[in-house]
Amino acid sequence: MDRVRVLLLPGWQNSGPSHWQSRWQSLHGWPRLEQDDWLWPRRGDWMMRLEENLLADERPALLVAHSLGCHLVAAWAAHSQHAHRVAGALLVAPPDLERADIPPQVQGWAPMQRRPLPFGSTAVLSADDPFCSASRGLGLVANWGCEITSLGAAGHINGDSGLADWPEGIALLQALAGRTGAAPLLGAG
């Protein structure tokens, strides 16, 4: 298997400088999937951008998604004929997009895709995520067929969670890479 690449998929409003995704990009050289509109995300546009990126590089990809990026992975996988280009996915803090108080900017992403993912995946959840109750999060990632890791009370597992470079997340990504046959992993994008 060709060397795997890592692709970072931020959520709504992108990931700021203190976010572990931004730190991983800086530390490891892993690219971020850029979107045209971070404030008013359109599911179809985001899915097309992911599809284009995966088709532009023959290497298998490990997707590292946060928040709305997790739903991007699920929606894309349910519709793409190129899911074989993904070696696995690390899905961190998927929000509940069917809550009554969902912001209008992301309402177009409901209903949530619940089909099992066609590749290995690990979901990382927080017991006190303000955007998804623990029970809703567990149910969603179980539908996706993910292995599940809980960080306890870690908020939305973002820049405000105090994770810094989040070495535990790197360990989870390495374990996922090993399970899916994508190791060795670490290195530039």
PDB file of C-alpha atoms in Angstrom:
ATOM      1  CA  MET A   1       0.000   0.000   0.000  1.00  0.00           C
ATOM      2  CA  ASP A   2       1.257   3.469  -0.822  1.00  0.00           C
ATOM      3  CA  ARG A   3       2.075   5.675   2.084  1.00  0.00           C
ATOM      4  CA  VAL A   4      -1.113   6.991   3.642  1.00  0.00           C
ATOM      5  CA  ARG A   5      -1.843  10.694   3.882  1.00  0.00           C
ATOM      6  CA  VAL A   6      -3.739  12.532   6.590  1.00  0.00           C
ATOM      7  CA  LEU A   7      -6.405  15.083   5.721  1.00  0.00           C
ATOM      8  CA  LEU A   8      -7.802  17.427   8.384  1.00  0.00           C
ATOM      9  CA  LEU A   9     -11.523  18.249   8.119  1.00  0.00           C
ATOM     10  CA  PRO A  10     -12.535  21.163  10.363  1.00  0.00           C
ATOM     11  CA  GLY A  11     -16.117  21.880  11.250  1.00  0.00           C
ATOM     12  CA  TRP A  12     -18.324  24.925  11.066  1.00  0.00           C
ATOM     13  CA  GLN A  13     -16.304  28.191  11.256  1.00  0.00           C
ATOM     14  CA  ASN A  14     -13.003  26.309  10.713  1.00  0.00           C
ATOM     15  CA  SER A  15     -10.447  25.516  13.434  1.00  0.00           C
ATOM     16  CA  GLY A  16      -8.650  28.429  15.097  1.00  0.00           C
ATOM     17  CA  PRO A  17      -4.943  28.617  15.983  1.00  0.00           C
ATOM     18  CA  SER A  18      -5.312  26.986  19.430  1.00  0.00           C
ATOM     19  CA  HIS A  19      -7.353  24.062  18.058  1.00  0.00           C
ATOM     20  CA  TRP A  20      -5.562  20.700  18.032  1.00  0.00           C
ATOM     21  CA  GLN A  21      -6.246  20.393  14.266  1.00  0.00           C
ATOM     22  CA  SER A  22      -4.350  23.621  13.604  1.00  0.00           C
ATOM     23  CA  ARG A  23      -1.540  22.484  15.860  1.00  0.00           C
ATOM     24  CA  TRP A  24      -1.363  19.120  14.055  1.00  0.00           C
ATOM     25  CA  GLN A  25      -1.229  20.939  10.730  1.00  0.00           C
ATOM     26  CA  SER A  26       1.702  23.003  11.977  1.00  0.00           C
ATOM     27  CA  LEU A  27       3.528  20.131  13.705  1.00  0.00           C
ATOM     28  CA  HIS A  28       3.049  17.381  11.113  1.00  0.00           C
ATOM     29  CA  GLY A  29       2.406  19.247   7.871  1.00  0.00           C
ATOM     30  CA  TRP A  30      -0.971  17.594   7.377  1.00  0.00           C
ATOM     31  CA  PRO A  31      -3.184  19.631   5.063  1.00  0.00           C
ATOM     32  CA  ARG A  32      -6.553  21.053   5.978  1.00  0.00           C
ATOM     33  CA  LEU A  33      -9.441  20.659   3.562  1.00  0.00           C
ATOM     34  CA  GLU A  34     -10.342  24.267   2.811  1.00  0.00           C
ATOM     35  CA  GLN A  35     -13.940  25.212   2.151  1.00  0.00           C
ATOM     36  CA  ASP A  36     -15.310  28.217   0.278  1.00  0.00           C
ATOM     37  CA  ASP A  37     -17.729  29.193   3.030  1.00  0.00           C
ATOM     38  CA  TRP A  38     -16.948  28.342   6.658  1.00  0.00           C
ATOM     39  CA  LEU A  39     -19.826  30.430   8.043  1.00  0.00           C
ATOM     40  CA  TRP A  40     -22.728  29.177   5.884  1.00  0.00           C
ATOM     41  CA  PRO A  41     -21.636  25.626   5.020  1.00  0.00           C
ATOM     42  CA  ARG A  42     -23.532  23.866   2.254  1.00  0.00           C
ATOM     43  CA  ARG A  43     -23.387  20.102   2.580  1.00  0.00           C
ATOM     44  CA  GLY A  44     -23.222  19.441  -1.173  1.00  0.00           C
ATOM     45  CA  ASP A  45     -20.420  21.962  -1.663  1.00  0.00           C
ATOM     46  CA  TRP A  46     -18.404  20.514   1.201  1.00  0.00           C
ATOM     47  CA  MET A  47     -18.947  16.970  -0.083  1.00  0.00           C
ATOM     48  CA  MET A  48     -17.761  17.960  -3.575  1.00  0.00           C
ATOM     49  CA  ARG A  49     -14.625  19.584  -2.154  1.00  0.00           C
ATOM     50  CA  LEU A  50     -13.801  16.382  -0.241  1.00  0.00           C
ATOM     51  CA  GLU A  51     -14.457  14.245  -3.322  1.00  0.00           C
ATOM     52  CA  GLU A  52     -12.179  16.445  -5.468  1.00  0.00           C
ATOM     53  CA  ASN A  53      -9.392  16.268  -2.907  1.00  0.00           C
ATOM     54  CA  LEU A  54      -9.579  12.494  -2.586  1.00  0.00           C
ATOM     55  CA  LEU A  55      -9.593  12.017  -6.370  1.00  0.00           C
ATOM     56  CA  ALA A  56      -6.618  14.355  -6.850  1.00  0.00           C
ATOM     57  CA  ASP A  57      -4.199  12.104  -4.934  1.00  0.00           C
ATOM     58  CA  GLU A  58      -3.797   8.360  -5.447  1.00  0.00           C
ATOM     59  CA  ARG A  59      -2.633   7.744  -1.876  1.00  0.00           C
ATOM     60  CA  PRO A  60      -5.197   6.424   0.599  1.00  0.00           C
ATOM     61  CA  ALA A  61      -6.320   9.018   3.147  1.00  0.00           C
ATOM     62  CA  LEU A  62      -6.936   8.984   6.849  1.00  0.00           C
ATOM     63  CA  LEU A  63      -9.590  11.597   7.539  1.00  0.00           C
ATOM     64  CA  VAL A  64      -9.371  13.543  10.812  1.00  0.00           C
ATOM     65  CA  ALA A  65     -12.682  15.310  11.297  1.00  0.00           C
ATOM     66  CA  HIS A  66     -13.939  17.616  14.014  1.00  0.00           C
ATOM     67  CA  SER A  67     -17.545  18.632  14.699  1.00  0.00           C
ATOM     68  CA  LEU A  68     -19.421  19.310  11.431  1.00  0.00           C
ATOM     69  CA  GLY A  69     -16.489  17.676   9.623  1.00  0.00           C
ATOM     70  CA  CYS A  70     -17.689  14.360  11.089  1.00  0.00           C
ATOM     71  CA  HIS A  71     -21.036  14.815   9.364  1.00  0.00           C
ATOM     72  CA  LEU A  72     -19.204  15.690   6.162  1.00  0.00           C
ATOM     73  CA  VAL A  73     -17.474  12.294   6.301  1.00  0.00           C
ATOM     74  CA  ALA A  74     -20.754  10.434   6.907  1.00  0.00           C
ATOM     75  CA  ALA A  75     -22.679  12.310   4.198  1.00  0.00           C
ATOM     76  CA  TRP A  76     -19.870  11.944   1.665  1.00  0.00           C
ATOM     77  CA  ALA A  77     -19.382   8.218   2.386  1.00  0.00           C
ATOM     78  CA  ALA A  78     -23.105   7.545   1.912  1.00  0.00           C
ATOM     79  CA  HIS A  79     -23.053   9.025  -1.602  1.00  0.00           C
ATOM     80  CA  SER A  80     -19.564   8.618  -3.053  1.00  0.00           C
ATOM     81  CA  GLN A  81     -18.421   5.774  -5.257  1.00  0.00           C
ATOM     82  CA  HIS A  82     -14.856   6.438  -4.104  1.00  0.00           C
ATOM     83  CA  ALA A  83     -15.001   5.484  -0.430  1.00  0.00           C
ATOM     84  CA  HIS A  84     -12.200   2.988  -1.120  1.00  0.00           C
ATOM     85  CA  ARG A  85      -9.823   5.984  -1.206  1.00  0.00           C
ATOM     86  CA  VAL A  86     -10.299   6.398   2.564  1.00  0.00           C
ATOM     87  CA  ALA A  87      -8.231   4.148   4.821  1.00  0.00           C
ATOM     88  CA  GLY A  88     -10.079   5.257   7.962  1.00  0.00           C
ATOM     89  CA  ALA A  89     -11.539   8.196   9.856  1.00  0.00           C
ATOM     90  CA  LEU A  90     -10.982   9.737  13.274  1.00  0.00           C
ATOM     91  CA  LEU A  91     -14.258  11.524  14.112  1.00  0.00           C
ATOM     92  CA  VAL A  92     -14.087  13.962  17.018  1.00  0.00           C
ATOM     93  CA  ALA A  93     -17.093  15.578  18.732  1.00  0.00           C
ATOM     94  CA  PRO A  94     -19.872  15.217  16.148  1.00  0.00           C
ATOM     95  CA  PRO A  95     -22.664  17.670  17.006  1.00  0.00           C
ATOM     96  CA  ASP A  96     -26.361  16.830  17.137  1.00  0.00           C
ATOM     97  CA  LEU A  97     -27.709  18.545  14.029  1.00  0.00           C
ATOM     98  CA  GLU A  98     -31.313  17.660  14.835  1.00  0.00           C
ATOM     99  CA  ARG A  99     -31.586  19.663  18.079  1.00  0.00           C
ATOM    100  CA  ALA A 100     -34.290  22.317  18.286  1.00  0.00           C
ATOM    101  CA  ASP A 101     -31.689  25.041  18.924  1.00  0.00           C
ATOM    102  CA  ILE A 102     -29.399  24.269  15.975  1.00  0.00           C
ATOM    103  CA  PRO A 103     -28.028  27.479  14.416  1.00  0.00           C
ATOM    104  CA  PRO A 104     -29.647  28.432  11.099  1.00  0.00           C
ATOM    105  CA  GLN A 105     -26.264  28.290   9.344  1.00  0.00           C
ATOM    106  CA  VAL A 106     -26.127  24.476   9.689  1.00  0.00           C
ATOM    107  CA  GLN A 107     -29.809  23.535   9.523  1.00  0.00           C
ATOM    108  CA  GLY A 108     -29.337  22.337   5.937  1.00  0.00           C
ATOM    109  CA  TRP A 109     -27.241  19.430   7.243  1.00  0.00           C
ATOM    110  CA  ALA A 110     -30.227  17.722   8.877  1.00  0.00           C
ATOM    111  CA  PRO A 111     -31.287  15.004   8.881  1.00  0.00           C
ATOM    112  CA  MET A 112     -28.068  13.394  10.020  1.00  0.00           C
ATOM    113  CA  GLN A 113     -26.688  10.535   7.938  1.00  0.00           C
ATOM    114  CA  ARG A 114     -26.736   7.336  10.021  1.00  0.00           C
ATOM    115  CA  ARG A 115     -25.491   4.661   7.614  1.00  0.00           C
ATOM    116  CA  PRO A 116     -22.500   2.582   8.697  1.00  0.00           C
ATOM    117  CA  LEU A 117     -19.232   3.943   7.340  1.00  0.00           C
ATOM    118  CA  PRO A 118     -17.564   1.712   4.726  1.00  0.00           C
ATOM    119  CA  PHE A 119     -14.110   2.083   6.355  1.00  0.00           C
ATOM    120  CA  GLY A 120     -12.658   1.745   9.834  1.00  0.00           C
ATOM    121  CA  SER A 121     -13.380   4.613  12.178  1.00  0.00           C
ATOM    122  CA  THR A 122     -12.826   5.813  15.707  1.00  0.00           C
ATOM    123  CA  ALA A 123     -15.125   8.351  17.352  1.00  0.00           C
ATOM    124  CA  VAL A 124     -14.000  10.552  20.235  1.00  0.00           C
ATOM    125  CA  LEU A 125     -16.775  11.931  22.434  1.00  0.00           C
ATOM    126  CA  SER A 126     -17.058  14.188  25.467  1.00  0.00           C
ATOM    127  CA  ALA A 127     -19.497  13.700  28.334  1.00  0.00           C
ATOM    128  CA  ASP A 128     -20.270  17.428  28.451  1.00  0.00           C
ATOM    129  CA  ASP A 129     -20.200  18.477  24.801  1.00  0.00           C
ATOM    130  CA  PRO A 130     -22.479  21.530  24.609  1.00  0.00           C
ATOM    131  CA  PHE A 131     -23.478  20.615  21.037  1.00  0.00           C
ATOM    132  CA  CYS A 132     -24.422  16.972  21.591  1.00  0.00           C
ATOM    133  CA  SER A 133     -25.679  15.032  24.592  1.00  0.00           C
ATOM    134  CA  ALA A 134     -23.698  11.944  25.526  1.00  0.00           C
ATOM    135  CA  SER A 135     -26.586   9.605  24.668  1.00  0.00           C
ATOM    136  CA  ARG A 136     -27.192  11.199  21.223  1.00  0.00           C
ATOM    137  CA  GLY A 137     -23.478  11.097  20.451  1.00  0.00           C
ATOM    138  CA  LEU A 138     -23.167   7.447  21.429  1.00  0.00           C
ATOM    139  CA  GLY A 139     -26.185   6.504  19.330  1.00  0.00           C
ATOM    140  CA  LEU A 140     -24.938   8.360  16.279  1.00  0.00           C
ATOM    141  CA  VAL A 141     -21.412   6.945  16.266  1.00  0.00           C
ATOM    142  CA  ALA A 142     -22.777   3.457  16.972  1.00  0.00           C
ATOM    143  CA  ASN A 143     -24.868   3.830  13.788  1.00  0.00           C
ATOM    144  CA  TRP A 144     -21.679   4.764  11.937  1.00  0.00           C
ATOM    145  CA  GLY A 145     -19.976   1.612  13.271  1.00  0.00           C
ATOM    146  CA  CYS A 146     -17.192   3.476  15.066  1.00  0.00           C
ATOM    147  CA  GLU A 147     -14.953   2.293  17.845  1.00  0.00           C
ATOM    148  CA  ILE A 148     -15.724   4.736  20.643  1.00  0.00           C
ATOM    149  CA  THR A 149     -13.418   6.610  23.004  1.00  0.00           C
ATOM    150  CA  SER A 150     -14.701   8.996  25.680  1.00  0.00           C
ATOM    151  CA  LEU A 151     -12.552  11.825  27.010  1.00  0.00           C
ATOM    152  CA  GLY A 152     -14.847  12.398  29.972  1.00  0.00           C
ATOM    153  CA  ALA A 153     -15.685  16.072  30.486  1.00  0.00           C
ATOM    154  CA  ALA A 154     -13.783  17.770  27.639  1.00  0.00           C
ATOM    155  CA  GLY A 155     -16.352  20.174  26.219  1.00  0.00           C
ATOM    156  CA  HIS A 156     -16.474  20.265  22.435  1.00  0.00           C
ATOM    157  CA  ILE A 157     -12.917  18.854  22.190  1.00  0.00           C
ATOM    158  CA  ASN A 158     -11.699  22.040  20.534  1.00  0.00           C
ATOM    159  CA  GLY A 159      -9.312  24.904  21.265  1.00  0.00           C
ATOM    160  CA  ASP A 160     -11.212  25.726  24.474  1.00  0.00           C
ATOM    161  CA  SER A 161     -10.680  22.196  25.818  1.00  0.00           C
ATOM    162  CA  GLY A 162      -7.007  22.771  26.700  1.00  0.00           C
ATOM    163  CA  LEU A 163      -5.707  19.801  24.701  1.00  0.00           C
ATOM    164  CA  ALA A 164      -2.706  21.669  23.205  1.00  0.00           C
ATOM    165  CA  ASP A 165      -1.009  19.269  20.761  1.00  0.00           C
ATOM    166  CA  TRP A 166      -3.295  16.446  21.974  1.00  0.00           C
ATOM    167  CA  PRO A 167      -0.840  13.533  21.939  1.00  0.00           C
ATOM    168  CA  GLU A 168      -3.645  11.165  23.016  1.00  0.00           C
ATOM    169  CA  GLY A 169      -5.402  12.031  19.755  1.00  0.00           C
ATOM    170  CA  ILE A 170      -2.246  11.196  17.795  1.00  0.00           C
ATOM    171  CA  ALA A 171      -2.143   7.842  19.608  1.00  0.00           C
ATOM    172  CA  LEU A 172      -5.775   7.198  18.614  1.00  0.00           C
ATOM    173  CA  LEU A 173      -4.931   8.080  15.005  1.00  0.00           C
ATOM    174  CA  GLN A 174      -1.901   5.768  15.070  1.00  0.00           C
ATOM    175  CA  ALA A 175      -4.047   2.932  16.465  1.00  0.00           C
ATOM    176  CA  LEU A 176      -6.648   3.509  13.751  1.00  0.00           C
ATOM    177  CA  ALA A 177      -3.919   3.494  11.109  1.00  0.00           C
ATOM    178  CA  GLY A 178      -2.630   0.184  12.471  1.00  0.00           C
ATOM    179  CA  ARG A 179      -6.112  -1.391  12.482  1.00  0.00           C
ATOM    180  CA  THR A 180      -6.794  -0.337   8.910  1.00  0.00           C
ATOM    181  CA  GLY A 181      -3.382  -1.333   7.535  1.00  0.00           C
ATOM    182  CA  ALA A 182      -2.425   2.285   6.882  1.00  0.00           C
ATOM    183  CA  ALA A 183       0.675   2.399   9.128  1.00  0.00           C
ATOM    184  CA  PRO A 184       3.308   3.793   9.166  1.00  0.00           C
ATOM    185  CA  LEU A 185       1.619   7.124   9.556  1.00  0.00           C
ATOM    186  CA  LEU A 186       3.510  10.061  10.953  1.00  0.00           C
ATOM    187  CA  GLY A 187       5.164  12.409   8.516  1.00  0.00           C
ATOM    188  CA  ALA A 188       4.350  15.269   6.228  1.00  0.00           C
ATOM    189  CA  GLY A 189       1.057  15.311   4.362  1.00  0.00           C
TER     190      GLY A 189
END
